[in-house]
Short mmCIF file of C-alpha atoms in Angstrom, two decimals:
data_model
loop_
_atom_site.label_atom_id
_atom_site.label_comp_id
_atom_site.label_asym_id
_atom_site.label_seq_id
_atom_site.Cartn_x
_atom_site.Cartn_y
_atom_site.Cartn_z
CA UNK A 1 175.20 100.41 67.20
CA UNK A 2 177.51 97.25 68.17
CA UNK A 3 178.11 96.53 71.55
CA UNK A 4 181.67 97.75 72.85
CA UNK A 5 184.22 94.68 73.23
CA UNK A 6 184.66 94.37 77.12
CA UNK A 7 181.18 95.48 78.01
CA UNK A 8 179.70 91.84 78.35
CA UNK A 9 180.65 90.97 82.14
CA UNK A 10 177.57 90.23 84.30
CA UNK A 11 178.96 92.33 87.08
CA UNK A 12 176.33 94.58 88.48
CA UNK A 13 178.02 97.71 87.05
CA UNK A 14 177.83 96.51 83.56
CA UNK A 15 174.72 95.89 81.10
CA UNK A 16 172.91 92.59 80.91
CA UNK A 17 174.81 89.92 79.02
CA UNK A 18 172.84 88.46 76.16
CA UNK A 19 173.95 85.61 74.16
CA UNK A 20 174.62 86.36 70.68
CA UNK A 21 173.68 86.92 67.59
CA UNK A 22 171.41 85.13 65.07
CA UNK A 23 171.65 83.81 61.35
CA UNK A 24 169.59 86.31 59.00
CA UNK A 25 167.75 84.30 56.39
CA UNK A 26 166.35 87.41 54.32
CA UNK A 27 162.77 88.05 53.97
CA UNK A 28 162.53 87.87 50.44
CA UNK A 29 164.56 84.63 49.90
CA UNK A 30 162.55 83.00 52.80
CA UNK A 31 159.19 84.04 51.34
CA UNK A 32 160.30 82.75 47.91
CA UNK A 33 161.55 79.44 49.10
CA UNK A 34 158.63 78.72 51.05
CA UNK A 35 156.26 79.59 48.38
CA UNK A 36 158.08 77.10 45.67
CA UNK A 37 158.44 74.37 48.24
CA UNK A 38 155.23 74.74 50.19
CA UNK A 39 152.80 76.41 47.86
CA UNK A 40 149.74 74.92 49.37
CA UNK A 41 150.94 75.78 53.04
CA UNK A 42 148.27 78.12 54.59
CA UNK A 43 149.87 81.75 55.29
CA UNK A 44 146.65 83.19 56.77
CA UNK A 45 142.96 83.10 56.95
CA UNK A 46 140.68 86.04 56.61
CA UNK A 47 137.02 86.77 56.43
CA UNK A 48 137.17 85.68 52.72
CA UNK A 49 138.75 82.35 53.58
CA UNK A 50 142.52 81.07 53.67
CA UNK A 51 145.59 82.51 51.75
CA UNK A 52 147.91 80.10 50.79
CA UNK A 53 151.67 80.77 50.10
CA UNK A 54 151.12 79.95 46.37
CA UNK A 55 148.11 82.20 46.33
CA UNK A 56 150.01 85.04 48.14
CA UNK A 57 152.95 84.76 45.88
CA UNK A 58 150.88 84.90 42.73
CA UNK A 59 149.28 88.25 44.22
CA UNK A 60 152.66 89.62 45.21
CA UNK A 61 154.19 88.72 41.81
CA UNK A 62 151.33 90.50 40.08
CA UNK A 63 151.67 93.63 42.09
CA UNK A 64 155.36 93.64 41.45
CA UNK A 65 154.82 93.63 37.82
CA UNK A 66 152.33 96.28 37.85
CA UNK A 67 154.76 98.56 40.23
CA UNK A 68 157.33 97.98 37.58
CA UNK A 69 155.08 98.98 34.61
CA UNK A 70 154.47 102.04 36.63
CA UNK A 71 158.20 102.75 36.51
CA UNK A 72 159.09 102.08 40.21
CA UNK A 73 162.62 101.10 40.73
CA UNK A 74 164.49 99.61 43.61
CA UNK A 75 165.12 102.44 46.44
CA UNK A 76 162.09 104.30 45.32
CA UNK A 77 159.67 105.22 48.28
CA UNK A 78 156.00 103.97 47.96
CA UNK A 79 153.79 105.67 50.44
CA UNK A 80 150.81 103.10 51.35
CA UNK A 81 147.78 104.38 53.18
CA UNK A 82 145.50 101.22 53.28
CA UNK A 83 143.33 99.42 55.96
CA UNK A 84 144.07 95.85 56.80
CA UNK A 85 143.08 93.52 53.66
CA UNK A 86 144.63 90.64 51.84
CA UNK A 87 145.44 93.07 49.04
CA UNK A 88 147.46 95.28 51.52
CA UNK A 89 149.21 92.14 52.65
CA UNK A 90 150.17 91.23 49.37
CA UNK A 91 151.07 94.95 48.41
CA UNK A 92 153.68 94.99 51.28
CA UNK A 93 155.32 91.66 50.39
CA UNK A 94 155.61 93.32 46.79
CA UNK A 95 157.34 96.14 47.83
CA UNK A 96 159.89 94.40 49.66
CA UNK A 97 160.54 92.08 47.11
CA UNK A 98 160.95 94.67 44.61
CA UNK A 99 163.62 96.51 46.75
CA UNK A 100 161.09 99.55 46.99
CA UNK A 101 160.98 101.33 50.41
CA UNK A 102 157.50 101.00 52.19
CA UNK A 103 156.19 104.04 53.69
CA UNK A 104 153.30 102.92 55.96
CA UNK A 105 150.94 105.81 56.62
CA UNK A 106 148.30 105.58 59.41
CA UNK A 107 144.90 105.69 57.31
CA UNK A 108 143.53 108.12 60.25
CA UNK A 109 146.13 110.37 60.06
CA UNK A 110 144.89 114.13 58.43
CA UNK A 111 145.84 117.70 58.65
CA UNK A 112 149.23 119.09 59.78
CA UNK A 113 150.61 115.90 60.67
CA UNK A 114 150.19 114.04 57.28
CA UNK A 115 151.38 116.98 55.39
CA UNK A 116 154.52 116.86 57.41
CA UNK A 117 154.97 113.09 56.73
CA UNK A 118 154.54 113.33 53.22
CA UNK A 119 156.95 116.32 52.77
CA UNK A 120 159.63 114.75 54.72
CA UNK A 121 159.70 111.36 52.60
CA UNK A 122 158.63 112.65 49.25
CA UNK A 123 157.30 109.60 48.01
CA UNK A 124 157.86 108.54 44.33
CA UNK A 125 154.05 107.20 44.48
CA UNK A 126 151.38 106.98 47.04
CA UNK A 127 148.75 103.85 47.11
CA UNK A 128 145.73 104.20 48.97
CA UNK A 129 142.01 102.98 49.87
CA UNK A 130 139.49 104.96 47.22
CA UNK A 131 138.14 107.01 50.32
CA UNK A 132 141.65 108.44 51.03
CA UNK A 133 142.69 109.91 47.82
CA UNK A 134 141.39 113.35 48.41
CA UNK A 135 143.18 113.44 51.92
CA UNK A 136 146.50 112.62 50.31
CA UNK A 137 145.81 114.85 47.12
CA UNK A 138 145.30 118.10 49.62
CA UNK A 139 148.87 117.70 50.83
CA UNK A 140 151.54 120.02 50.01
CA UNK A 141 153.74 117.50 48.12
CA UNK A 142 152.77 115.89 45.31
CA UNK A 143 154.27 112.25 44.42
CA UNK A 144 156.07 112.26 40.71
CA UNK A 145 153.83 109.51 39.83
CA UNK A 146 150.74 110.48 41.76
CA UNK A 147 148.28 109.20 44.50
CA UNK A 148 146.42 105.82 42.85
CA UNK A 149 144.31 103.10 44.09
CA UNK A 150 145.13 99.66 43.12
CA UNK A 151 143.13 97.92 40.11
CA UNK A 152 140.56 95.64 41.28
CA UNK A 153 142.17 92.72 39.36
CA UNK A 154 145.61 92.26 37.93
CA UNK A 155 146.74 89.72 35.40
CA UNK A 156 148.09 86.45 36.79
CA UNK A 157 151.83 86.03 36.08
CA UNK A 158 154.68 83.44 36.49
CA UNK A 159 157.11 84.14 39.52
CA UNK A 160 160.25 84.99 37.84
CA UNK A 161 163.66 85.90 39.29
CA UNK A 162 164.54 89.35 40.52
CA UNK A 163 167.50 90.69 42.18
CA UNK A 164 166.76 90.29 45.91
CA UNK A 165 167.48 93.15 48.41
CA UNK A 166 170.56 92.70 50.63
CA UNK A 167 169.91 92.38 54.47
CA UNK A 168 171.24 95.99 55.02
CA UNK A 169 169.16 97.29 52.54
CA UNK A 170 166.24 100.12 53.24
CA UNK A 171 162.91 98.23 53.62
CA UNK A 172 160.93 100.87 55.06
CA UNK A 173 160.27 104.37 56.80
CA UNK A 174 158.20 104.09 59.93
CA UNK A 175 156.97 106.95 61.82
CA UNK A 176 157.34 107.18 65.31
CA UNK A 177 156.19 110.17 67.42
CA UNK A 178 158.35 113.55 67.67
CA UNK A 179 159.01 114.74 71.37
CA UNK A 180 160.41 118.23 70.70
CA UNK A 181 159.52 118.44 67.11
CA UNK A 182 157.43 116.77 64.30
CA UNK A 183 157.48 112.96 64.06
CA UNK A 184 160.38 111.33 62.64
CA UNK A 185 160.82 108.73 60.23
CA UNK A 186 163.00 105.44 61.43
CA UNK A 187 165.03 104.01 58.57
CA UNK A 188 164.03 100.22 59.10
CA UNK A 189 166.19 97.56 57.09
CA UNK A 190 165.26 94.14 55.95
CA UNK A 191 167.49 92.80 58.86
CA UNK A 192 165.31 94.92 61.29
CA UNK A 193 162.11 93.35 60.13
CA UNK A 194 163.36 89.93 60.13
CA UNK A 195 164.53 90.19 63.74
CA UNK A 196 161.50 91.87 64.68
CA UNK A 197 159.59 88.67 63.58
CA UNK A 198 162.06 86.32 65.09
CA UNK A 199 161.77 88.59 68.50
CA UNK A 200 158.30 87.86 68.60
CA UNK A 201 158.79 84.05 67.78
CA UNK A 202 160.91 84.06 71.38
CA UNK A 203 158.44 86.23 73.18
CA UNK A 204 155.25 84.43 72.41
CA UNK A 205 156.99 80.95 72.69
CA UNK A 206 155.39 80.01 68.90
CA UNK A 207 155.42 76.51 68.14
CA UNK A 208 154.36 74.72 65.10
CA UNK A 209 150.87 74.81 64.29
CA UNK A 210 150.34 77.95 66.38
CA UNK A 211 147.73 80.10 65.04
CA UNK A 212 148.17 84.20 65.74
CA UNK A 213 145.00 86.63 65.95
CA UNK A 214 146.10 89.79 63.87
CA UNK A 215 144.10 92.67 64.85
CA UNK A 216 146.84 95.13 64.84
CA UNK A 217 147.02 97.76 61.88
CA UNK A 218 149.79 96.85 59.23
CA UNK A 219 151.34 100.00 59.18
CA UNK A 220 152.27 99.66 62.87
CA UNK A 221 155.42 97.63 63.74
CA UNK A 222 153.11 95.72 65.99
CA UNK A 223 151.27 94.41 62.93
CA UNK A 224 154.23 94.44 60.67
CA UNK A 225 156.42 91.96 62.68
CA UNK A 226 153.56 89.43 62.66
CA UNK A 227 152.89 89.75 59.15
CA UNK A 228 156.37 88.03 58.82
CA UNK A 229 156.12 85.25 61.34
CA UNK A 230 155.11 82.48 58.83
CA UNK A 231 158.41 83.16 56.97
CA UNK A 232 160.43 81.88 60.23
CA UNK A 233 157.98 79.43 62.21
CA UNK A 234 155.27 77.39 61.14
CA UNK A 235 152.47 79.24 62.24
CA UNK A 236 149.18 80.39 60.70
CA UNK A 237 148.01 84.04 61.04
CA UNK A 238 144.31 84.92 61.54
CA UNK A 239 143.55 88.42 60.04
CA UNK A 240 141.03 90.98 61.02
CA UNK A 241 140.61 94.60 59.75
CA UNK A 242 140.09 96.21 63.42
CA UNK A 243 140.11 95.40 67.12
CA UNK A 244 136.49 94.60 68.38
CA UNK A 245 136.18 94.20 71.99
CA UNK A 246 132.51 92.62 72.06
CA UNK A 247 133.34 90.09 69.33
CA UNK A 248 136.97 89.63 70.32
CA UNK A 249 136.81 86.42 72.17
CA UNK A 250 134.18 84.83 70.07
CA UNK A 251 136.20 85.56 66.89
CA UNK A 252 139.46 84.01 68.69
CA UNK A 253 137.62 81.03 69.69
CA UNK A 254 135.99 80.28 66.45
CA UNK A 255 139.27 80.53 64.30
CA UNK A 256 141.00 78.40 66.68
CA UNK A 257 143.86 81.10 67.74
CA UNK A 258 146.57 80.24 70.17
CA UNK A 259 148.10 83.72 70.51
CA UNK A 260 146.61 87.42 71.09
CA UNK A 261 148.61 90.60 71.16
CA UNK A 262 147.82 93.15 73.74
CA UNK A 263 148.88 96.87 73.50
CA UNK A 264 148.14 99.47 75.44
CA UNK A 265 144.72 99.36 77.31
CA UNK A 266 143.37 96.30 75.62
CA UNK A 267 143.76 94.17 78.52
CA UNK A 268 141.61 96.26 80.89
CA UNK A 269 139.11 96.86 77.78
CA UNK A 270 138.53 93.23 77.45
CA UNK A 271 138.26 92.61 81.32
CA UNK A 272 135.61 95.33 81.38
CA UNK A 273 133.43 93.11 78.85
CA UNK A 274 130.52 90.86 80.43
CA UNK A 275 131.52 87.31 80.87
CA UNK A 276 130.66 84.94 78.48
CA UNK A 277 131.23 81.24 77.36
CA UNK A 278 134.19 82.15 75.21
CA UNK A 279 135.96 83.73 78.25
CA UNK A 280 137.46 80.16 78.55
CA UNK A 281 136.23 78.40 75.35
CA UNK A 282 139.24 79.03 73.09
CA UNK A 283 142.74 77.75 72.65
CA UNK A 284 144.57 80.73 73.52
CA UNK A 285 148.09 79.93 75.20
CA UNK A 286 149.92 83.42 75.33
CA UNK A 287 149.00 86.81 75.46
CA UNK A 288 152.20 88.73 74.15
CA UNK A 289 152.72 92.83 74.10
CA UNK A 290 153.47 96.00 75.99
CA UNK A 291 151.91 97.95 78.50
CA UNK A 292 150.03 95.75 80.97
CA UNK A 293 148.82 97.47 83.98
CA UNK A 294 150.10 95.58 86.99
CA UNK A 295 146.53 95.46 88.85
CA UNK A 296 145.36 93.71 85.70
CA UNK A 297 147.83 91.36 84.78
CA UNK A 298 146.96 88.27 87.16
CA UNK A 299 143.30 89.15 86.90
CA UNK A 300 143.48 88.63 83.25
CA UNK A 301 145.61 85.52 83.34
CA UNK A 302 143.18 84.12 85.99
CA UNK A 303 139.72 84.84 84.11
CA UNK A 304 140.93 83.79 80.58
CA UNK A 305 143.29 80.99 81.26
CA UNK A 306 146.38 81.88 79.54
CA UNK A 307 149.69 83.54 80.32
CA UNK A 308 151.04 87.02 79.71
CA UNK A 309 154.23 87.48 78.18
CA UNK A 310 155.48 91.30 78.49
CA UNK A 311 158.21 92.79 76.47
CA UNK A 312 159.74 96.17 75.74
CA UNK A 313 161.31 97.95 72.77
CA UNK A 314 161.18 100.44 69.93
CA UNK A 315 161.05 100.40 66.28
CA UNK A 316 164.49 101.79 66.05
CA UNK A 317 165.88 98.75 67.62
CA UNK A 318 163.98 96.22 65.62
CA UNK A 319 160.82 96.46 67.67
CA UNK A 320 161.56 94.28 70.64
CA UNK A 321 164.44 94.68 72.78
CA UNK A 322 163.55 92.42 76.02
CA UNK A 323 161.07 90.03 76.89
CA UNK A 324 159.60 88.78 80.48
CA UNK A 325 159.62 84.81 79.95
CA UNK A 326 159.89 84.42 83.83
CA UNK A 327 156.48 86.12 84.40
CA UNK A 328 157.90 88.44 86.84
CA UNK A 329 154.81 90.82 87.72
CA UNK A 330 155.40 94.24 86.22
CA UNK A 331 158.53 93.71 84.39
CA UNK A 332 159.60 93.91 80.68
CA UNK A 333 162.14 91.08 81.21
CA UNK A 334 165.58 90.34 79.92
CA UNK A 335 167.25 91.45 76.59
CA UNK A 336 167.01 89.05 73.77
CA UNK A 337 170.15 87.48 72.66
CA UNK A 338 171.33 90.29 70.13
CA UNK A 339 170.86 93.03 72.55
CA UNK A 340 172.45 94.43 75.64
CA UNK A 341 170.73 96.91 77.85
CA UNK A 342 171.97 99.37 80.40
CA UNK A 343 170.71 101.97 82.51
CA UNK A 344 172.32 105.79 82.58
CA UNK A 345 171.84 108.50 84.58
CA UNK A 346 171.83 112.18 83.22
CA UNK A 347 175.58 112.22 83.95
CA UNK A 348 176.14 109.03 82.04
CA UNK A 349 177.04 106.72 84.78
CA UNK A 350 175.83 103.22 84.43
CA UNK A 351 173.33 102.48 87.18
CA UNK A 352 174.11 99.10 88.94
CA UNK A 353 172.03 96.23 89.45
CA UNK A 354 172.28 96.81 93.04
CA UNK A 355 170.36 100.18 92.87
CA UNK A 356 166.78 100.68 92.43
CA UNK A 357 167.34 104.14 90.86
CA UNK A 358 165.69 105.01 87.61
CA UNK A 359 167.59 105.95 84.53
CA UNK A 360 167.58 106.27 80.42
CA UNK A 361 167.38 102.93 78.99
CA UNK A 362 170.37 102.28 76.49
CA UNK A 363 170.60 99.69 73.95
CA UNK A 364 173.70 98.20 72.23
CA UNK A 365 174.24 95.08 70.08
CA UNK A 366 176.17 92.24 68.75
CA UNK A 367 173.95 91.77 65.83
CA UNK A 368 174.90 93.88 62.76
CA UNK A 369 172.23 96.16 61.75
CA UNK A 370 169.82 95.29 64.97
CA UNK A 371 169.72 99.10 65.66
CA UNK A 372 168.47 101.51 63.11
CA UNK A 373 171.28 103.94 61.30
CA UNK A 374 169.27 106.74 61.81
CA UNK A 375 166.09 108.91 61.25
CA UNK A 376 165.32 109.85 57.63
CA UNK A 377 166.36 113.47 56.64
CA UNK A 378 166.70 114.28 60.53
CA UNK A 379 170.48 114.54 61.42
CA UNK A 380 170.10 116.32 64.56
CA UNK A 381 167.58 113.69 66.08
CA UNK A 382 169.85 110.77 64.79
CA UNK A 383 172.57 112.36 66.88
CA UNK A 384 170.65 112.92 69.88
CA UNK A 385 169.60 109.15 69.69
CA UNK A 386 172.64 107.33 68.30
CA UNK A 387 175.68 108.03 70.55
CA UNK A 388 179.02 106.21 70.92
CA UNK A 389 177.67 104.49 74.07
CA UNK A 390 174.71 102.74 72.28
CA UNK A 391 170.87 103.95 71.27
CA UNK A 392 169.67 106.22 73.79
CA UNK A 393 166.04 105.33 73.60
CA UNK A 394 164.39 108.44 75.73
CA UNK A 395 162.88 105.82 78.06
CA UNK A 396 162.95 105.36 81.88
CA UNK A 397 163.66 102.07 83.35
CA UNK A 398 165.02 100.57 86.51
CA UNK A 399 166.60 97.34 87.80
CA UNK A 400 164.45 94.71 89.71
CA UNK A 401 166.70 92.71 92.40
CA UNK A 402 166.55 89.91 90.12
CA UNK A 403 167.92 91.94 87.24
CA UNK A 404 165.07 91.97 84.97
CA UNK A 405 164.10 95.47 83.66
CA UNK A 406 161.19 97.50 85.02
CA UNK A 407 159.86 99.99 82.39
CA UNK A 408 158.86 103.69 83.73
CA UNK A 409 157.79 105.58 80.39
CA UNK A 410 159.03 108.21 78.28
CA UNK A 411 161.38 110.83 79.54
CA UNK A 412 160.66 113.10 77.02
CA UNK A 413 157.30 115.07 75.85
CA UNK A 414 155.11 112.54 74.47
CA UNK A 415 152.05 110.43 75.44
CA UNK A 416 150.81 106.96 74.78
CA UNK A 417 147.47 107.31 73.68
CA UNK A 418 145.11 104.63 72.19
CA UNK A 419 147.86 102.58 71.22
CA UNK A 420 150.10 105.63 69.68
CA UNK A 421 152.84 107.80 70.80
CA UNK A 422 151.35 111.37 70.39
CA UNK A 423 153.68 114.02 70.12
CA UNK A 424 152.92 117.36 72.43
CA UNK A 425 154.68 119.41 69.60
CA UNK A 426 152.15 118.16 66.73
CA UNK A 427 148.93 118.76 69.02
CA UNK A 428 150.16 121.97 70.21
CA UNK A 429 151.31 123.31 66.74
CA UNK A 430 147.78 122.58 65.44
CA UNK A 431 146.03 124.33 68.44
CA UNK A 432 148.18 127.09 68.28
CA UNK A 433 147.08 127.92 64.70
CA UNK A 434 143.50 129.02 66.46
CA UNK A 435 142.86 132.71 66.10
CA UNK A 436 142.26 133.25 69.69
CA UNK A 437 145.27 130.68 70.89
CA UNK A 438 148.03 132.37 72.40
CA UNK A 439 149.79 129.49 73.42
CA UNK A 440 149.03 125.71 74.14
CA UNK A 441 150.37 122.78 76.12
CA UNK A 442 149.64 119.00 75.98
CA UNK A 443 150.06 116.72 78.88
CA UNK A 444 149.03 113.02 79.58
CA UNK A 445 146.91 112.05 82.44
CA UNK A 446 146.07 108.56 83.36
CA UNK A 447 143.07 106.99 81.54
CA UNK A 448 140.55 104.93 82.91
CA UNK A 449 141.36 102.22 80.72
CA UNK A 450 145.22 102.08 79.93
CA UNK A 451 147.75 104.23 79.09
CA UNK A 452 146.89 107.98 79.12
CA UNK A 453 144.40 110.57 77.88
CA UNK A 454 145.32 114.02 76.39
CA UNK A 455 144.81 117.24 78.37
CA UNK A 456 145.21 120.36 76.32
CA UNK A 457 145.87 123.71 78.26
CA UNK A 458 145.26 126.77 76.10
CA UNK A 459 146.17 130.61 76.86
CA UNK A 460 143.63 132.97 75.05
CA UNK A 461 145.20 136.04 73.08
CA UNK A 462 144.72 139.24 74.61
CA UNK A 463 141.04 140.18 74.41
CA UNK A 464 139.98 136.84 73.21
CA UNK A 465 138.03 134.45 74.82
CA UNK A 466 138.06 130.55 74.24
CA UNK A 467 135.36 127.95 74.33
CA UNK A 468 136.64 124.56 74.97
CA UNK A 469 133.70 122.98 73.05
CA UNK A 470 134.09 125.26 70.07
CA UNK A 471 137.84 124.84 70.10
CA UNK A 472 137.47 121.09 70.19
CA UNK A 473 135.03 121.19 67.14
CA UNK A 474 137.79 123.04 65.35
CA UNK A 475 140.53 120.82 66.18
CA UNK A 476 138.31 117.70 65.05
CA UNK A 477 139.20 118.03 61.27
CA UNK A 478 142.91 118.76 61.99
CA UNK A 479 143.91 115.76 64.45
CA UNK A 480 143.89 112.20 64.02
CA UNK A 481 141.23 110.52 66.44
CA UNK A 482 143.99 109.19 68.61
CA UNK A 483 145.66 112.86 68.84
CA UNK A 484 142.52 114.75 70.06
CA UNK A 485 142.08 116.02 73.59
CA UNK A 486 140.00 114.26 76.10
CA UNK A 487 140.40 117.23 78.17
CA UNK A 488 140.78 121.28 77.56
CA UNK A 489 141.45 123.72 80.21
CA UNK A 490 141.54 127.47 79.33
CA UNK A 491 144.51 129.20 81.85
CA UNK A 492 145.55 132.79 82.12
CA UNK A 493 149.05 131.90 82.21
CA UNK A 494 151.47 129.21 81.80
CA UNK A 495 154.18 128.33 84.43
CA UNK A 496 157.70 128.71 83.02
CA UNK A 497 161.25 127.78 83.55
CA UNK A 498 163.88 130.67 83.11
CA UNK A 499 164.59 129.22 79.62
CA UNK A 500 160.76 129.97 79.08
CA UNK A 501 159.83 126.42 78.89
CA UNK A 502 156.31 125.47 79.98
CA UNK A 503 156.33 123.44 83.52
CA UNK A 504 153.84 120.69 82.59
CA UNK A 505 154.05 119.46 85.78
CA UNK A 506 152.91 122.60 87.68
CA UNK A 507 150.13 122.77 85.02
CA UNK A 508 148.91 119.15 85.90
CA UNK A 509 149.25 119.80 89.92
CA UNK A 510 147.20 123.16 90.00
CA UNK A 511 143.49 123.26 90.02
CA UNK A 512 141.94 123.88 86.82
CA UNK A 513 138.40 123.83 85.39
CA UNK A 514 138.44 121.25 82.38
CA UNK A 515 135.99 120.60 79.82
CA UNK A 516 135.57 116.75 79.11
CA UNK A 517 135.12 115.80 75.38
CA UNK A 518 133.62 112.54 76.75
CA UNK A 519 130.73 114.73 78.64
CA UNK A 520 129.72 116.69 75.68
CA UNK A 521 129.37 120.09 77.23
CA UNK A 522 130.10 119.28 80.90
CA UNK A 523 132.84 120.82 82.96
CA UNK A 524 134.66 118.99 85.48
CA UNK A 525 137.06 120.01 88.39
CA UNK A 526 139.91 118.39 88.64
#
């Protein structure tokens, strides 16, 4: 949503004034130009060696021709459920090049949540790793062109001209957690992905010759935006298929990386590792990301000899909205040049800089297309988020006396767990299917390391009893790993509001016996 003229004052009652829009080069145009002008330039390194722009372009063209032969046409939705690999990298670029709509899907997703996502987007085709075919085939909706694996080899082709997608064209449908309903698919354009990459360049202070360590899953916006960095900055990527705490610093050191990305509890996990020579024997200059605990911030910088750059944003607003380049402890910083941020209370009143009151973070832009146009096939959720005064994020913030933004979490009912936003609705709707469960309520409790753990409260049906360990075993094949509860409590009644909404804060405040999945069958008192 574009900023309203007149709201660019630096008055304490107005949103922070940014600086202005940036030029949009085009993802496909930028990639083709670099592949032609600098084919030998290294795009990335992985476990199998280096990947040049020329090599990547050849693989992209071969995959593009393959998808064309399958009958895919611009605008068709392509669901991709694949783990990180150079093949997945090329497939993503091929989909974007063809003007198709990429639907990235978490390979860990199973059960009702996966079925909902597939049914919502109704992809034309689903492409997955070999071991995930059965999982996708079991979904209620069947793509017109089926569920396939990519061939082991594709014929080499000479790149030929194709109609390039326009900046405003839909590039992807990226799922973000629902809070009062199922997960929603954010309509992400080519412009939004380009801005996401350019935001990382600013946040991470990227310079020519830098090397970004990429452990994030490609299906997540945090990984996607990094895959686009070489298009707009002379950096190289080091690709890994997953995060490994024990090997992290050795891999970073041996690959010569200058940048690492932190999400959720990554910083605390790394701090808990035994000290080794690699703690300082590396080239990392910047750790950029979100969710760094205040008490770990300076400790991490001191131990590993680098600078933390914290940021804030959502997929709906091109991933990053604010960046803390001033190293103010605990802050997520100031808006990027193409955004303006305000805080509003429940009555819509703008909270001034002079107040320490918390309010909902509302984002506007002077950059056409920087904020999404809506959730795919969900008009109600779109109306709730996109309002005349801006994008209502559902997040709470406050102003530091310096005018920098402080982040205080979600207003609504979701929990950040293991780097994923977990919707209470999705977990509760599965738990409620158990024959002995009358109703359930999911809440977040502070984790030992970063973010939150999930605490599931269940109320048994009349004359039924529930064994938490047995319930957990029943939930295992129906929930993704990041959706599974750490704790389960069986309660006789739920405290409720006059409108019959469960008062989760009262559930958390009360003393309940809770079963801990991390301690097998042990039950601990809160």
